[in-house]
Structure formats: structure tokens, C-alpha cells
Short mmCIF file of C-alpha atoms and ligand atoms in Angstrom, two decimals:
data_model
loop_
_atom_site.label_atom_id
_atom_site.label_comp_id
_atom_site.label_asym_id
_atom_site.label_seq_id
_atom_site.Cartn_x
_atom_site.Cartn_y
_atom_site.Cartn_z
CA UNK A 43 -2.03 2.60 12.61
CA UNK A 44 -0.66 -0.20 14.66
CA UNK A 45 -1.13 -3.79 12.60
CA UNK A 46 0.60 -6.72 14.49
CA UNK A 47 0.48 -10.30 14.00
CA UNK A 48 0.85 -12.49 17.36
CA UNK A 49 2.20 -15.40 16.30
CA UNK A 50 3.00 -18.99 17.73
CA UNK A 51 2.28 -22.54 18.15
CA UNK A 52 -1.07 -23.89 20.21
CA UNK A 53 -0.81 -22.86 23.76
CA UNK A 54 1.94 -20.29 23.39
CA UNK A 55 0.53 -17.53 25.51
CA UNK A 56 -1.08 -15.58 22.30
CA UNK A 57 -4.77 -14.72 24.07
CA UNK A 58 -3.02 -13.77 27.84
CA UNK A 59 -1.03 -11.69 25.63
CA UNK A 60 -3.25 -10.04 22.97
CA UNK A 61 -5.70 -9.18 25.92
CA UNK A 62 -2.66 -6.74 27.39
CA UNK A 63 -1.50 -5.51 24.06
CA UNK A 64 -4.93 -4.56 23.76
CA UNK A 65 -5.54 -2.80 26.65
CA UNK A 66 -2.07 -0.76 26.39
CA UNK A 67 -2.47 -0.06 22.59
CA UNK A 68 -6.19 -0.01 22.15
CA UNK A 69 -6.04 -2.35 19.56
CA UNK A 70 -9.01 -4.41 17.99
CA UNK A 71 -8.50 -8.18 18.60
CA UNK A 72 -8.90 -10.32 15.80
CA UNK A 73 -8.64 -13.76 16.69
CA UNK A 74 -9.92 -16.36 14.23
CA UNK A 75 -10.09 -18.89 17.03
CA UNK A 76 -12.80 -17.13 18.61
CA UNK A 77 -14.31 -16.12 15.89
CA UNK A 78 -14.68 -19.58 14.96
CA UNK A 79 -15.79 -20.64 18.14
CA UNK A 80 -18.89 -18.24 18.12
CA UNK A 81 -19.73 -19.12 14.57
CA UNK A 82 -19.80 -22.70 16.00
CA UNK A 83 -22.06 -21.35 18.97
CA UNK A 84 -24.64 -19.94 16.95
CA UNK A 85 -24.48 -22.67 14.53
CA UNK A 86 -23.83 -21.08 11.47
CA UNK A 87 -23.40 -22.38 8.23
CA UNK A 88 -19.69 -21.78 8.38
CA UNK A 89 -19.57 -22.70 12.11
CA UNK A 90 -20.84 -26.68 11.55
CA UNK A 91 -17.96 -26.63 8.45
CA UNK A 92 -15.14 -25.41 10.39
CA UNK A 93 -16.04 -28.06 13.62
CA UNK A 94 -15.32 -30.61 11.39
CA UNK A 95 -11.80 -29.58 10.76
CA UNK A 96 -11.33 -28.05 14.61
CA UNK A 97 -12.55 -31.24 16.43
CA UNK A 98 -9.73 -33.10 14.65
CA UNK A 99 -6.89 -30.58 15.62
CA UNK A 100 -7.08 -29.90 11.80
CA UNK A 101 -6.67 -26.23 10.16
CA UNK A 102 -10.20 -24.78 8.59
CA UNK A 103 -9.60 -23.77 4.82
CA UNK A 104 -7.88 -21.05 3.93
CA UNK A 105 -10.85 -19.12 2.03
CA UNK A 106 -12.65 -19.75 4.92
CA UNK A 107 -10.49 -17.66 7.37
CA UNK A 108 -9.28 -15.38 5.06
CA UNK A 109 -13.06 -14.28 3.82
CA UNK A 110 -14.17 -13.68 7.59
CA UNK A 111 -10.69 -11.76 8.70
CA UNK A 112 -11.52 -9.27 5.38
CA UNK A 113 -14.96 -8.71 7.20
CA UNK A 114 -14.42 -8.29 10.54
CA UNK A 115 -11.93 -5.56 9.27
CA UNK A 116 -14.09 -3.69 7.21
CA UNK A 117 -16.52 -4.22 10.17
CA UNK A 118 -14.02 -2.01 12.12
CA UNK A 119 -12.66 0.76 10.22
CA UNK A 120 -12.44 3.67 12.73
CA UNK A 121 -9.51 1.27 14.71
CA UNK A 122 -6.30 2.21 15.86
CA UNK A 123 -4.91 -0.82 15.00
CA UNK A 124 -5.29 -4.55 14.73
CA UNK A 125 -3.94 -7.38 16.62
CA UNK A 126 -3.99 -10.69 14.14
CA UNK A 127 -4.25 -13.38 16.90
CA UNK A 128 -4.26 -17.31 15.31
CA UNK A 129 -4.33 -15.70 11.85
CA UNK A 130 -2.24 -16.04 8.77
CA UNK A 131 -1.83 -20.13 9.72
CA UNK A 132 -0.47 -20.81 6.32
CA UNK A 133 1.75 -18.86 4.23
CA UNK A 134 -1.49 -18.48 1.36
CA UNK A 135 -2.92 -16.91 4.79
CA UNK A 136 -0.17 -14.03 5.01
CA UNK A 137 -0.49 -13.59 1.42
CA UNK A 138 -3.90 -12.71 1.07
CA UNK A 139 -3.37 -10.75 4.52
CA UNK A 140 -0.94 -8.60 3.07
CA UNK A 141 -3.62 -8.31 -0.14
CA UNK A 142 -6.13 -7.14 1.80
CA UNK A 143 -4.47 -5.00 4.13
CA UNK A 144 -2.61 -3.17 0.95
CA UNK A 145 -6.32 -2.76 -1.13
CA UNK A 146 -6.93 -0.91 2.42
CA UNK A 147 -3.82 1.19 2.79
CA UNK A 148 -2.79 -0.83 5.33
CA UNK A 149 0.14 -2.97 6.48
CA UNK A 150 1.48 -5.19 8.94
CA UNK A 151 4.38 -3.57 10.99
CA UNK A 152 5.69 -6.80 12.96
CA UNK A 153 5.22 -10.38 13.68
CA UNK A 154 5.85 -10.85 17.11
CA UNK A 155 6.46 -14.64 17.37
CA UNK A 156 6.02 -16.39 21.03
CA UNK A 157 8.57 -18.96 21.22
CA UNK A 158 7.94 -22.28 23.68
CA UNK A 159 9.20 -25.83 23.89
CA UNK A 160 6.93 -28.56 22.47
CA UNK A 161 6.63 -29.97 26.28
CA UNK A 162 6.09 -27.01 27.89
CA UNK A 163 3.01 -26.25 24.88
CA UNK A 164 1.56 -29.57 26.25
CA UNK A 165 0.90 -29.37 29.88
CA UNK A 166 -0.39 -25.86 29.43
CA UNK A 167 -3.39 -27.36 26.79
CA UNK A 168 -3.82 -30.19 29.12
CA UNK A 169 -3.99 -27.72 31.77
CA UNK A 170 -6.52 -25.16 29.81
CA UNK A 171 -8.67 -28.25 29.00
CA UNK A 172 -9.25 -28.38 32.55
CA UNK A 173 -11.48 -25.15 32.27
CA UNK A 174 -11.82 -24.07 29.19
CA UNK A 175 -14.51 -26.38 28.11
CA UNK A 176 -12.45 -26.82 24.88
CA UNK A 177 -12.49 -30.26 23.44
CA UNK A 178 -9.94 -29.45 21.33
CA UNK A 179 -8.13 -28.99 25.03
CA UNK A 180 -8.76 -32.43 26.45
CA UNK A 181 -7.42 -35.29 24.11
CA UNK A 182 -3.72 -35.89 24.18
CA UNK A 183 -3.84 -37.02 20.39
CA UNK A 184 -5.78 -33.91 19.05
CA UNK A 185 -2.91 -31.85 21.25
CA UNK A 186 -0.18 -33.63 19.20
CA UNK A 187 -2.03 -33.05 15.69
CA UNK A 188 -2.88 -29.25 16.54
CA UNK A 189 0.81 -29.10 17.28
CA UNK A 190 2.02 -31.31 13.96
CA UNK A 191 -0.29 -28.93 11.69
CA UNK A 192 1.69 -25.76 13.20
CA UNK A 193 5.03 -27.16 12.58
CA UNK A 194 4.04 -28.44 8.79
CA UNK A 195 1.71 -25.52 7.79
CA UNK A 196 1.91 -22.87 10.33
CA UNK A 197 5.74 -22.52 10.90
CA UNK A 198 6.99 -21.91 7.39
CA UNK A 199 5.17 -18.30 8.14
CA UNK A 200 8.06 -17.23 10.07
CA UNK A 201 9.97 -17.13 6.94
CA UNK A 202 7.52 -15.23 5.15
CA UNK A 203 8.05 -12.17 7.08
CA UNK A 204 11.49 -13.01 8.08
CA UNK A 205 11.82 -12.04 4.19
CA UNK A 206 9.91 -8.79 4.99
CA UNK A 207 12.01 -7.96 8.11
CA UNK A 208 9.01 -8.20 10.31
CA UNK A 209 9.56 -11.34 12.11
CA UNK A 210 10.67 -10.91 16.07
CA UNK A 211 11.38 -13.49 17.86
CA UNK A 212 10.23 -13.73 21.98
CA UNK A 213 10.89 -16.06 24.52
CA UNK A 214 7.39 -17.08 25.49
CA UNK A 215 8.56 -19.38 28.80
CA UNK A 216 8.44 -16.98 32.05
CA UNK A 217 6.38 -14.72 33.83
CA UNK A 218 3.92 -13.64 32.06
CA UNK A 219 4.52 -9.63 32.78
CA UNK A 220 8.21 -10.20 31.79
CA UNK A 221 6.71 -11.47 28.17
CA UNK A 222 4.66 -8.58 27.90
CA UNK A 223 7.32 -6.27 28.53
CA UNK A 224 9.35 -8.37 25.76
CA UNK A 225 6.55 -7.95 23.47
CA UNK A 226 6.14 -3.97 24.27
CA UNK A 227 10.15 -3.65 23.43
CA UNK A 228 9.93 -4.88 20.13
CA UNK A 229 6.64 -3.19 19.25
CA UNK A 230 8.56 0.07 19.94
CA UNK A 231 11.71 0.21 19.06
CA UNK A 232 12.20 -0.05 15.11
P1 ADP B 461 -4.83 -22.40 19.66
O1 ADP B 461 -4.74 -22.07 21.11
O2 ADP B 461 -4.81 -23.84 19.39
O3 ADP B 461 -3.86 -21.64 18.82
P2 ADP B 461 -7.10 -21.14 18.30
O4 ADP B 461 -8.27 -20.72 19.10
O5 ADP B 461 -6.26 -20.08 17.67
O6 ADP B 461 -6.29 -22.05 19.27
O7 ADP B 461 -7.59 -22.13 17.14
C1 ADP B 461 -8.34 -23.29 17.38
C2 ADP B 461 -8.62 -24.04 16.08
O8 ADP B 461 -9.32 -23.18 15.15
C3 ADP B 461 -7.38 -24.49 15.29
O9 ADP B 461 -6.90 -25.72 15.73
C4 ADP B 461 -7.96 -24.54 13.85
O10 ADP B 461 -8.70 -25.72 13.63
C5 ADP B 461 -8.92 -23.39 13.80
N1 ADP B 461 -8.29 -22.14 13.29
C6 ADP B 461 -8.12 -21.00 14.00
N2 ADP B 461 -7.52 -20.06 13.23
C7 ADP B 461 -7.29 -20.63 12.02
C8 ADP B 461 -6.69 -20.18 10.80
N3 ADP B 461 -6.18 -18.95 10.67
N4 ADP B 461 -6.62 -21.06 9.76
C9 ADP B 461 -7.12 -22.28 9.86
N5 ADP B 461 -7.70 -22.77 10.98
C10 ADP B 461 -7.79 -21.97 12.05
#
């Protein structure tokens, strides 16, 4: 089984990516972005909780994530693999991933961490807000908290698998075959 985590800050490149990593590995995407985003579409329960947090650039609650990423892959056992997209956010997050995934005989075998300049993050958002229809997207000051919560809660991940061995680093500025090619590398050689 291939179990990677795609990691990086707010407009890195991690859905362009995961959708090719997908396609070449046949991989399930789990993406707690999305998954988010459809709870909010159907207007769950959880879905009207987590808005509050998302329309405020603000990271939903750990037990919150962590409760839906154990059932999507249960949902899913027959995969070849899993491609953690947006998830673990906090270090409690890569704790309980690494829980789960063990309870399952399971474990992660890299973190493949996109790596772009702050300025560079921000004119793609902007630029995505444009079309995605993402209000998270649109506001300059929600941009700069969605990018403060990554470096104060979401970054201190890297060392967490750094400690494991599991952390690779990738440019993330260029073409956007030559990152995929980056990303393949380092999935396969080991
Ligand atoms: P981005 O392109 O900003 O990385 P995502 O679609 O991954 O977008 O996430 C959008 C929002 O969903 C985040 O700003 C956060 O509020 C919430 N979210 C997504 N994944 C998580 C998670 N693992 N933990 C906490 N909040 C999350």
C-alpha cells in the first residue's frame, strides 16, 4: 500500500498535484478541504460548525477532522493507497493519523512537502478566488490568517516526520509537470 501525505501551506499546488498522483498511482484522495466543503454544501451538522472556523481562515478542531479522515478510510478499504491532502494540520493531527493508520496495519511512507514563498502563495489565492467561488479565496486578510495558522500550527508538522525520516522536501515554484516529476522521484526512490 501506498500512504502519502501532501503537505504545504495554502495555495501550494497540493490539489493540481494530488489529482496527478492519483491518476499515476491510483490512489484514493483524501482531502479534508473538500470534504469539508461538501459537508458545508449539504448543510450538515458538522458542515455549519466547521464554516464558522473556515470563513475566518481559522483551522476546524482537531476531533473534528480526525473523526471524518478515520471514516472515509474505513469507507475505502479495498484502496491501493491513500493520498492525505490538507490533513494532519496540527501535530495532534499526525498523531492520531499515525493511531489510526497503525490500529489498521497501515502506515504513512512519506510526507512530500511543497515548498513556496509567502508572495508567491498570495497571488495564486487571489488568483483562485477569481474562479473558485471560494470566499475563503477573495479577502486579502483571511489570505494572511489562513497563511499565519499554517506557519503557527501547521508547520511544526514537518518536524514530526522529519523525526520519522519521512519528510521530503520539493520545490513547489515551476512548471507544474517539472513538480510532478519531483514528487514521482521521491515517491520512488527510498
Ligand atoms: P487550502 O488551499 O487553504 O490549503 P483546504 O481546502 O485544504 O485549502 O482547506 C480550507 C479550510 O478548511 C482551511 O482553511 C481550514 O479552515 C479547513 N481545514 C481543512 N483541513 C483541515 C484540517 N486538517 N484541520 C483543520 N482545518 C482544516
Amino acid at each position: 500500500m501506498l500512504n502519502i501525505v501532501l503537505f504545504g501551506p495554502p495555495g501550494c499546488g497540493k490539489g493540481t498535484q494530488s489529482e496527478k498522483l492519483i491518476a499515476k498511482y491510483g490512489l484514493v484522495h483524501l482531502s479534508t478541504g473538500d470534504i469539508l466543503r461538501a459537508e458545508i454544501a449539504n448543510q450538515t451538522q458538522l458542515g455549519l460548525e466547521a464554516k464558522q472556523y473556515m470563513d475566518k481562515g481559522a483551522l476546524v478542531p482537531d476531533e473534528v477532522v480526525i473523526g471524518m479522515i478515520a471514516s472515509k478510510i474505513d469507507a475505502n478499504r479495498d484502496a491501493q493507497g491513500f493520498i492525505f491532502d490538507g490533513f494532519p494540520r496540527t501535530t495532534a493531527q499526525a498523531a492520531a493519523l499515525d493511531k489510526m493508520l497503525a490500529e489498521r496495519n497501515m502506515q504513512i511512507k512519506c510526507m512530500l512537502s511543497l515548498e513556496v514563498p509567502k508572495e508567491e502563495l498570495i497571488k495564486r489565492l487571489l488568483n483562485r478566488g477569481l474562479t473558485s467561488g471560494r470566499s475563503d479565496d477573495q479577502n486579502p486578510e483571511i489570505i494572511e490568517n489562513r497563511i499565519k495558522e499554517y506557519n503557527q500550527k501547521t508547520a511544526p508538522v514537518i518536524e514530526y516526520y522529519k523525526a520519522q525520516n519521512k519528510y521530503k522536501p520539493i520545490n513547489g515554484v515551476g512548471s507544474i509537470e517539472d513538480i510532478f516529476m519531483a514528487l514521482c522521484q521521491a515517491i520512488e526512490t527510498e
